Structure formats: C-alpha cells, structure tokens
C-alpha cells in the first residue's frame, strides 16, 4: 500500500535519534496539541499544524535566537554614546552563538558603570499529574486539579492508595477498607457461574512514542490502575476467571471494517510512530494491541453465549466506539463492541443490545449498525447541540434504511451530568426500550469519562451510579452481559468505577438504588425530547411520556402543550424483530 495514501503522518523505524519508548517534553510555549485538555470540554477532534519533523503534529518553538537578540539590544541601549558606536561595529562581527555562550567581552576601557546584566529567569518546576495528566507548576506536591499526590501509589494499589500521601504501603485504615471489599469466599465458582475477565499485558505497549505538550490521556496507566485496584481487592486474579487472549483475524474484522481500514491499521506495525488523526496515535505495537482487544471481546461474547461464563468484563485498550467502517479516530482503532456483537450473533444471539454510556457519542458503533434491526444501539452522552465531540448523536438520529427506532440517542445539553439524570434516563428510556426489544445478549460500551473528576468528560457520575446502571441491565436477557472498557482518563475515577461494575457482575448489590431519581431540569427536558421522538417506534414509551407530562410538565415545559397523538407518524406497534 502506498504510504502517502494513508491519512496519517509517520516516522519510519530508525529515523528517530531518541529512544522511541522515552517520552520527551516540548520546550517553549504550548502547542496546539494542548487542546486535548479542553477537547471542547471533552472533545478529542482537533486540528494541528504539523511540525517540520512531521511525526508529532505540533509546532515547535525555538527560543534561543529571539531571547539572545533581545538581550543584545538591551545591552547596546544601555551603553554610553561614546562607546555605543564602537560596540555596534563590533557586534556586527559577533554571531548569535557567540553572544549566547558569553564569548564576547567589553574592552576594559569601556565605562559600564550603568550597565546591569540581564537576570536569568528562575526555572519553573513543571510536572504532570499521574492521575489526571494535568500540568502543574511549582514545588507543590499535590495536583492543582484533582489533588493527587505527585508520587501517589495509585499504579501500585489502585484507588485504595491514598491520594494525599507519597507512594507507600497501605495504611491500617486502607487495609481495613480493602478487607471490607474482599469477599471471604474468593474461590472461582463452577463453570458457567463465574465472571470472565479479558486482559493481556501486551495492550500496555500501545502508547504515544513522543510526549507532546503533556501525556496523552489514553495511556497504558489506565489499565495499570484498574488491574492494581482489582488485585488489591482480591477480585482479579481471585474471584474472576481470566480467558486466554488471541488476536482477531482479518476475516472477523472485515465483518465490521473495510479492508482499507484494516490494512491501514496493520501498516502501523512497520512504523515507529504514526497518527490517524492529530490525537489518534499508533506505534509499532498498536496494531497487535488492537487485534488482541478485539479478539478478547469476541471470545468473551462467545464464552457468555455458550454458557461457559456467566458474564464478562473486557479490560482492553485501545478503545473502539469511535472507530467506524472506514476510519480510526477518537483514540480508537478497531470497534471492539461491534466485533463482540457480531461474534455473539455468530453463536446464536438473534438480538443484541449495545448500551453506550461513554461521555462521547459512539459515532463508529452507530454507523456500523445504522441499518440493522438485529442490533439496537442506545447511547447516553454529552452533545450540546453538536458542539461536543464528535458532534453526532442528536436525538433525531434514530437509524435508517428501514431500521428507524433501532438507534436511540440521549444527548445531554450540558456538562456536569450526574447519577440522577443517568438513572432517570435509564428508568424512562433505556429500560423500557430494552425490555420491548428483548435482547438475547447485552454489551455495555463502558466509558468511565462521565465519572466525577474526569478531565475530559467534566460530568459527575459516581461508582455507585455506574453500578446501578449495570445492575439494571443485568436483569435483562438472563444476565448475559459483557462490559467493554471504552474511555475514562482520571485513574482514580476509572479504577473505582470499573471495580464497582465488576462487583455487580460478581453478584454483589450495587447499594442504594434510586428508583425515583429526581433529574435536573435540563436532564428532564432531554429525556422528554427523546421520548417524543422514540415513541413513534416504541409505543411502550407513550404512557411513560404521559406520566412525566402530568408529573413534570408544568416544571419542564411551561406554556407548552405536548400532544402525544400528533407525534405519531408510524404504526401502533414496535419494531419487528428479524
């Protein structure tokens, strides 16, 4: 394949003079790559002008010539008139390098009594938080954004480690908390009754070769923090059963992606560093990591459908729900959830439900199943009128080509959305539609970037909220449920949330259930908008909207009358399952 035809900038092996596994910081002012921190308050799509080197997609700033010239002009301006012209003549013979290295001295006869040397600015200490990756300036030992200690033990003990102390063994209080989380009966139960976990350390090799303005949010530490939490709690290894990893085949991938896309991902294994988009990177190990992630998801689906496992959690990366038929984007290379859905259908599932609670809309998954009546896609995400990445996922996007109603989007209109809004949407939209669809198998695209403290999602869902949503879905389809990791970039949030979800898969109670969650006004408006649109395809939603209109109509829609009958454009029955 012609390398120039690929939508990415690359460095070939051997072209870089530095160690490809050593991260380097970029000196000078922050480049456009630093828009990751804003990411449109969570978006990953950014436009970056590539540097002259071509591999990192950032503009490097060379500061030495400018600073030296400024210093020279200051020196000349402060010299007395009788020596100023002499200095000017001599300066013409002096190079910038000479000035920078202080190799030029004034003659002893010059009067420099009024000259003051330029003071060298004090060095500013710059460090990046291990928990949220945000930049910190100064000697403070705690992150200004999340409060994590700069040398915390979160990668060793997971979220059980104190966020306020330097890395050390667990304190007595933390050991007591750890013991409360542990089940005294930690033995794996009989075949078909256990929770399977898919994980392979080779997925940790997928990383950005050269650090740009700050560490990439989708980094190997995400999996390290989760596995550390599970190990500390005695959950995995221990109470969960590991499955062997295998690489997905090209034939399996071709059921989801175009051949050109598959080949472009494979080509990255021959390159030191490459980018599909300015923030979707690959190195020489990324293609294998993506194959392993997809293979684990496919095999977990097969294990659950065949009855060999009760349910499962795919602890995988790179994530997948932004990867479409022909493109890699949003940190995603292959669509793991789509691969798992088709694998489930390959072993007997007639109807598959995918619930995506990642804070970003899964545009790739929606595209892949846009015209399918056998895969129902439901996504809850920030949208904000299309201003939040990736811009898709409006409530009126319902599917096409005769599969209208098999795509359900719950698009939040703002950030800061928490447990109550998510659980309210589950009670009034997700669960009624899921029950009517009656799936044989459920997949959760579990992005934890809607979690409290996430630097990109900026929402407020707690581990308890994720646990309750998992518990609600687990009651459908006989508990045949596969949870697949997507986003989530605060290590403490992602590890505690993933642990809470896995404990529900193991059969533990999610805690206090909010059966009557009180939504925010914006959340209520979103849910009612979705109900008005989706009840055309799912008549079970009509009484739900009637009840909400009676209970909340005055609060949510002042001076407006909702006419249910006038909303109908289709027949009085739900989608036909084929």
mmCIF file of N, CA and C in Angstrom, residues 36-113:
data_model
loop_
_atom_site.group_PDB
_atom_site.id
_atom_site.type_symbol
_atom_site.label_atom_id
_atom_site.label_comp_id
_atom_site.label_asym_id
_atom_site.label_seq_id
_atom_site.Cartn_x
_atom_site.Cartn_y
_atom_site.Cartn_z
ATOM 1 N N UNK A 36 -5.945 19.134 23.777
ATOM 2 C CA UNK A 36 -6.502 17.929 24.386
ATOM 3 C C UNK A 36 -7.136 18.244 25.737
ATOM 4 N N UNK A 37 -6.491 19.196 26.460
ATOM 5 C CA UNK A 37 -7.001 19.458 27.799
ATOM 6 C C UNK A 37 -8.413 20.032 27.721
ATOM 7 N N UNK A 38 -8.671 20.860 26.696
ATOM 8 C CA UNK A 38 -10.008 21.416 26.537
ATOM 9 C C UNK A 38 -10.908 20.428 25.831
ATOM 10 N N UNK A 39 -10.406 19.888 24.731
ATOM 11 C CA UNK A 39 -11.109 18.867 23.954
ATOM 12 C C UNK A 39 -12.581 19.208 23.809
ATOM 13 N N UNK A 40 -12.792 20.504 23.591
ATOM 14 C CA UNK A 40 -14.162 21.014 23.538
ATOM 15 C C UNK A 40 -14.915 20.617 24.787
ATOM 16 N N UNK A 41 -14.187 20.777 25.955
ATOM 17 C CA UNK A 41 -14.657 20.283 27.258
ATOM 18 C C UNK A 41 -14.902 18.784 27.180
ATOM 19 N N UNK A 42 -14.116 18.104 26.384
ATOM 20 C CA UNK A 42 -14.245 16.664 26.287
ATOM 21 C C UNK A 42 -14.056 16.147 24.901
ATOM 22 N N UNK A 43 -13.854 17.017 23.914
ATOM 23 C CA UNK A 43 -13.752 16.514 22.560
ATOM 24 C C UNK A 43 -12.340 16.081 22.269
ATOM 25 N N UNK A 44 -12.230 15.109 21.376
ATOM 26 C CA UNK A 44 -10.900 14.651 21.002
ATOM 27 C C UNK A 44 -10.539 15.091 19.595
ATOM 28 N N UNK A 45 -11.413 15.654 18.855
ATOM 29 C CA UNK A 45 -11.136 16.062 17.493
ATOM 30 C C UNK A 45 -10.497 17.425 17.461
ATOM 31 N N UNK A 46 -9.232 17.541 17.011
ATOM 32 C CA UNK A 46 -8.558 18.817 16.968
ATOM 33 C C UNK A 46 -7.783 18.913 15.678
ATOM 34 N N UNK A 47 -7.504 20.127 15.246
ATOM 35 C CA UNK A 47 -6.705 20.358 14.054
ATOM 36 C C UNK A 47 -5.364 20.899 14.476
ATOM 37 N N UNK A 48 -4.298 20.289 14.004
ATOM 38 C CA UNK A 48 -2.958 20.667 14.420
ATOM 39 C C UNK A 48 -2.080 20.826 13.190
ATOM 40 N N UNK A 49 -1.321 21.908 13.162
ATOM 41 C CA UNK A 49 -0.352 22.071 12.087
ATOM 42 C C UNK A 49 0.881 21.262 12.416
ATOM 43 N N UNK A 50 1.311 20.377 11.548
ATOM 44 C CA UNK A 50 2.441 19.509 11.888
ATOM 45 C C UNK A 50 3.737 20.270 12.002
ATOM 46 N N UNK A 51 4.628 19.758 12.840
ATOM 47 C CA UNK A 51 5.937 20.369 12.962
ATOM 48 C C UNK A 51 6.764 20.000 11.743
ATOM 49 N N UNK A 52 7.943 20.620 11.634
ATOM 50 C CA UNK A 52 8.794 20.355 10.479
ATOM 51 C C UNK A 52 9.232 18.909 10.422
ATOM 52 N N UNK A 53 9.335 18.277 11.598
ATOM 53 C CA UNK A 53 9.742 16.875 11.616
ATOM 54 C C UNK A 53 8.680 15.961 11.084
ATOM 55 N N UNK A 54 7.419 16.349 11.277
ATOM 56 C CA UNK A 54 6.335 15.591 10.666
ATOM 57 C C UNK A 54 5.783 14.463 11.482
ATOM 58 N N UNK A 55 6.345 14.159 12.656
ATOM 59 C CA UNK A 55 5.842 12.981 13.351
ATOM 60 C C UNK A 55 4.950 13.312 14.521
ATOM 61 N N UNK A 56 5.022 14.512 15.050
ATOM 62 C CA UNK A 56 4.302 14.748 16.294
ATOM 63 C C UNK A 56 3.097 15.635 16.105
ATOM 64 N N UNK A 57 2.963 16.315 14.992
ATOM 65 C CA UNK A 57 1.787 17.114 14.753
ATOM 66 C C UNK A 57 1.756 18.383 15.570
ATOM 67 N N UNK A 58 2.896 18.899 16.031
ATOM 68 C CA UNK A 58 2.877 20.110 16.828
ATOM 69 C C UNK A 58 3.882 21.102 16.275
ATOM 70 N N UNK A 59 3.712 22.354 16.608
ATOM 71 C CA UNK A 59 4.638 23.385 16.185
ATOM 72 C C UNK A 59 5.663 23.604 17.281
ATOM 73 N N UNK A 60 6.914 23.357 16.992
ATOM 74 C CA UNK A 60 7.965 23.557 17.984
ATOM 75 C C UNK A 60 8.424 25.010 17.931
ATOM 76 N N UNK A 61 8.851 25.531 19.068
ATOM 77 C CA UNK A 61 9.261 26.921 19.160
ATOM 78 C C UNK A 61 10.725 26.970 19.536
ATOM 79 N N UNK A 62 11.547 27.583 18.705
ATOM 80 C CA UNK A 62 12.958 27.743 19.014
ATOM 81 C C UNK A 62 13.139 29.098 19.670
ATOM 82 N N UNK A 63 13.502 29.120 20.936
ATOM 83 C CA UNK A 63 13.513 30.366 21.700
ATOM 84 C C UNK A 63 14.869 31.052 21.730
ATOM 85 N N UNK A 64 15.969 30.315 21.498
ATOM 86 C CA UNK A 64 17.286 30.889 21.729
ATOM 87 C C UNK A 64 17.580 32.121 20.896
ATOM 88 N N UNK A 65 17.385 32.126 19.549
ATOM 89 C CA UNK A 65 17.742 33.298 18.757
ATOM 90 C C UNK A 65 16.999 34.546 19.205
ATOM 91 N N UNK A 66 15.742 34.438 19.533
ATOM 92 C CA UNK A 66 14.951 35.602 19.897
ATOM 93 C C UNK A 66 15.424 36.172 21.225
ATOM 94 N N UNK A 67 15.599 35.286 22.219
ATOM 95 C CA UNK A 67 15.984 35.774 23.528
ATOM 96 C C UNK A 67 17.378 36.408 23.499
ATOM 97 N N UNK A 68 18.291 35.842 22.715
ATOM 98 C CA UNK A 68 19.640 36.387 22.640
ATOM 99 C C UNK A 68 19.627 37.746 21.974
ATOM 100 N N UNK A 69 18.853 37.873 20.917
ATOM 101 C CA UNK A 69 18.789 39.149 20.208
ATOM 102 C C UNK A 69 18.215 40.228 21.107
ATOM 103 N N UNK A 70 17.187 39.884 21.873
ATOM 104 C CA UNK A 70 16.598 40.862 22.795
ATOM 105 C C UNK A 70 17.614 41.310 23.823
ATOM 106 N N UNK A 71 18.377 40.346 24.325
ATOM 107 C CA UNK A 71 19.383 40.707 25.321
ATOM 108 C C UNK A 71 20.449 41.612 24.716
ATOM 109 N N UNK A 72 20.853 41.340 23.484
ATOM 110 C CA UNK A 72 21.873 42.149 22.829
ATOM 111 C C UNK A 72 21.398 43.579 22.662
ATOM 112 N N UNK A 73 20.134 43.747 22.249
ATOM 113 C CA UNK A 73 19.593 45.087 22.047
ATOM 114 C C UNK A 73 19.534 45.851 23.371
ATOM 115 N N UNK A 74 19.186 45.134 24.446
ATOM 116 C CA UNK A 74 19.158 45.787 25.751
ATOM 117 C C UNK A 74 20.546 46.260 26.147
ATOM 118 N N UNK A 75 21.540 45.417 25.884
ATOM 119 C CA UNK A 75 22.905 45.797 26.245
ATOM 120 C C UNK A 75 23.365 47.011 25.462
ATOM 121 N N UNK A 76 23.094 47.030 24.175
ATOM 122 C CA UNK A 76 23.509 48.149 23.329
ATOM 123 C C UNK A 76 22.821 49.434 23.773
ATOM 124 N N UNK A 77 21.545 49.340 24.142
ATOM 125 C CA UNK A 77 20.797 50.533 24.529
ATOM 126 C C UNK A 77 21.338 51.155 25.805
ATOM 127 N N UNK A 78 21.978 50.388 26.653
ATOM 128 C CA UNK A 78 22.450 50.893 27.932
ATOM 129 C C UNK A 78 23.907 51.383 27.907
ATOM 130 N N UNK A 79 24.594 51.244 26.795
ATOM 131 C CA UNK A 79 25.984 51.693 26.702
ATOM 132 C C UNK A 79 26.013 53.187 26.421
ATOM 133 N N UNK A 80 26.955 53.902 27.029
ATOM 134 C CA UNK A 80 27.043 55.344 26.835
ATOM 135 C C UNK A 80 27.305 55.675 25.369
ATOM 136 N N UNK A 81 26.906 56.882 24.919
ATOM 137 C CA UNK A 81 27.030 57.239 23.493
ATOM 138 C C UNK A 81 28.426 57.115 22.943
ATOM 139 N N UNK A 82 29.483 57.422 23.753
ATOM 140 C CA UNK A 82 30.828 57.415 23.199
ATOM 141 C C UNK A 82 31.344 56.019 22.921
ATOM 142 N N UNK A 83 30.741 55.034 23.493
ATOM 143 C CA UNK A 83 31.187 53.678 23.224
ATOM 144 C C UNK A 83 30.130 52.891 22.459
ATOM 145 N N UNK A 84 28.967 53.473 22.301
ATOM 146 C CA UNK A 84 27.871 52.749 21.675
ATOM 147 C C UNK A 84 28.171 52.403 20.234
ATOM 148 N N UNK A 85 28.737 53.340 19.460
ATOM 149 C CA UNK A 85 29.019 53.064 18.055
ATOM 150 C C UNK A 85 30.098 52.006 17.914
ATOM 151 N N UNK A 86 31.073 52.042 18.831
ATOM 152 C CA UNK A 86 32.119 51.017 18.791
ATOM 153 C C UNK A 86 31.537 49.645 19.039
ATOM 154 N N UNK A 87 30.637 49.574 20.008
ATOM 155 C CA UNK A 87 30.025 48.288 20.310
ATOM 156 C C UNK A 87 29.168 47.821 19.148
ATOM 157 N N UNK A 88 28.505 48.751 18.494
ATOM 158 C CA UNK A 88 27.669 48.379 17.364
ATOM 159 C C UNK A 88 28.510 47.799 16.248
ATOM 160 N N UNK A 89 29.726 48.423 16.002
ATOM 161 C CA UNK A 89 30.591 47.896 14.951
ATOM 162 C C UNK A 89 31.092 46.501 15.293
ATOM 163 N N UNK A 90 31.470 46.318 16.566
ATOM 164 C CA UNK A 90 31.953 45.015 16.969
ATOM 165 C C UNK A 90 30.838 43.974 16.952
ATOM 166 N N UNK A 91 29.625 44.420 17.265
ATOM 167 C CA UNK A 91 28.512 43.466 17.326
ATOM 168 C C UNK A 91 28.225 42.876 15.958
ATOM 169 N N UNK A 92 28.507 43.628 14.880
ATOM 170 C CA UNK A 92 28.279 43.111 13.536
ATOM 171 C C UNK A 92 29.148 41.895 13.247
ATOM 172 N N UNK A 93 30.290 41.820 13.911
ATOM 173 C CA UNK A 93 31.185 40.692 13.693
ATOM 174 C C UNK A 93 30.879 39.519 14.623
ATOM 175 N N UNK A 94 29.959 39.731 15.542
ATOM 176 C CA UNK A 94 29.689 38.735 16.570
ATOM 177 C C UNK A 94 28.472 37.897 16.175
ATOM 178 N N UNK A 95 28.578 36.600 16.316
ATOM 179 C CA UNK A 95 27.456 35.727 15.987
ATOM 180 C C UNK A 95 26.526 35.590 17.178
ATOM 181 N N UNK A 96 25.308 35.170 16.908
ATOM 182 C CA UNK A 96 24.367 34.933 17.983
ATOM 183 C C UNK A 96 24.860 33.825 18.903
ATOM 184 N N UNK A 97 25.524 32.852 18.324
ATOM 185 C CA UNK A 97 26.057 31.766 19.150
ATOM 186 C C UNK A 97 27.106 32.283 20.105
ATOM 187 N N UNK A 98 27.969 33.240 19.615
ATOM 188 C CA UNK A 98 28.978 33.828 20.496
ATOM 189 C C UNK A 98 28.327 34.539 21.663
ATOM 190 N N UNK A 99 27.292 35.320 21.348
ATOM 191 C CA UNK A 99 26.609 36.054 22.408
ATOM 192 C C UNK A 99 25.967 35.100 23.400
ATOM 193 N N UNK A 100 25.330 34.030 22.884
ATOM 194 C CA UNK A 100 24.640 33.084 23.752
ATOM 195 C C UNK A 100 25.613 32.407 24.703
ATOM 196 N N UNK A 101 26.840 32.145 24.220
ATOM 197 C CA UNK A 101 27.844 31.457 25.039
ATOM 198 C C UNK A 101 28.717 32.426 25.819
ATOM 199 N N UNK A 102 28.358 33.722 25.801
ATOM 200 C CA UNK A 102 29.103 34.731 26.552
ATOM 201 C C UNK A 102 30.575 34.777 26.143
ATOM 202 N N UNK A 103 30.857 34.630 24.840
ATOM 203 C CA UNK A 103 32.241 34.633 24.368
ATOM 204 C C UNK A 103 32.704 36.033 23.983
ATOM 205 N N UNK A 104 31.857 37.022 24.121
ATOM 206 C CA UNK A 104 32.243 38.384 23.791
ATOM 207 C C UNK A 104 32.301 39.201 25.071
ATOM 208 N N UNK A 105 33.416 39.898 25.281
ATOM 209 C CA UNK A 105 33.583 40.745 26.456
ATOM 210 C C UNK A 105 33.855 42.171 26.015
ATOM 211 N N UNK A 106 33.383 43.125 26.796
ATOM 212 C CA UNK A 106 33.663 44.528 26.514
ATOM 213 C C UNK A 106 35.113 44.831 26.870
ATOM 214 N N UNK A 107 35.693 45.827 26.189
ATOM 215 C CA UNK A 107 37.059 46.248 26.497
ATOM 216 C C UNK A 107 37.113 46.833 27.895
ATOM 217 N N UNK A 108 38.279 46.720 28.522
ATOM 218 C CA UNK A 108 38.436 47.233 29.881
ATOM 219 C C UNK A 108 38.223 48.725 29.945
ATOM 220 N N UNK A 109 38.533 49.443 28.804
ATOM 221 C CA UNK A 109 38.431 50.888 28.821
ATOM 222 C C UNK A 109 36.993 51.371 28.773
ATOM 223 N N UNK A 110 36.062 50.486 28.437
ATOM 224 C CA UNK A 110 34.664 50.908 28.338
ATOM 225 C C UNK A 110 34.096 51.196 29.710
ATOM 226 N N UNK A 111 33.286 52.234 29.781
ATOM 227 C CA UNK A 111 32.618 52.583 31.025
ATOM 228 C C UNK A 111 31.288 51.851 31.078
ATOM 229 N N UNK A 112 31.209 50.872 31.921
ATOM 230 C CA UNK A 112 29.968 50.105 32.019
ATOM 231 C C UNK A 112 29.373 50.230 33.408
ATOM 232 N N UNK A 113 29.621 51.385 34.051
ATOM 233 C CA UNK A 113 29.135 51.560 35.411
ATOM 234 C C UNK A 113 27.620 51.565 35.493
#
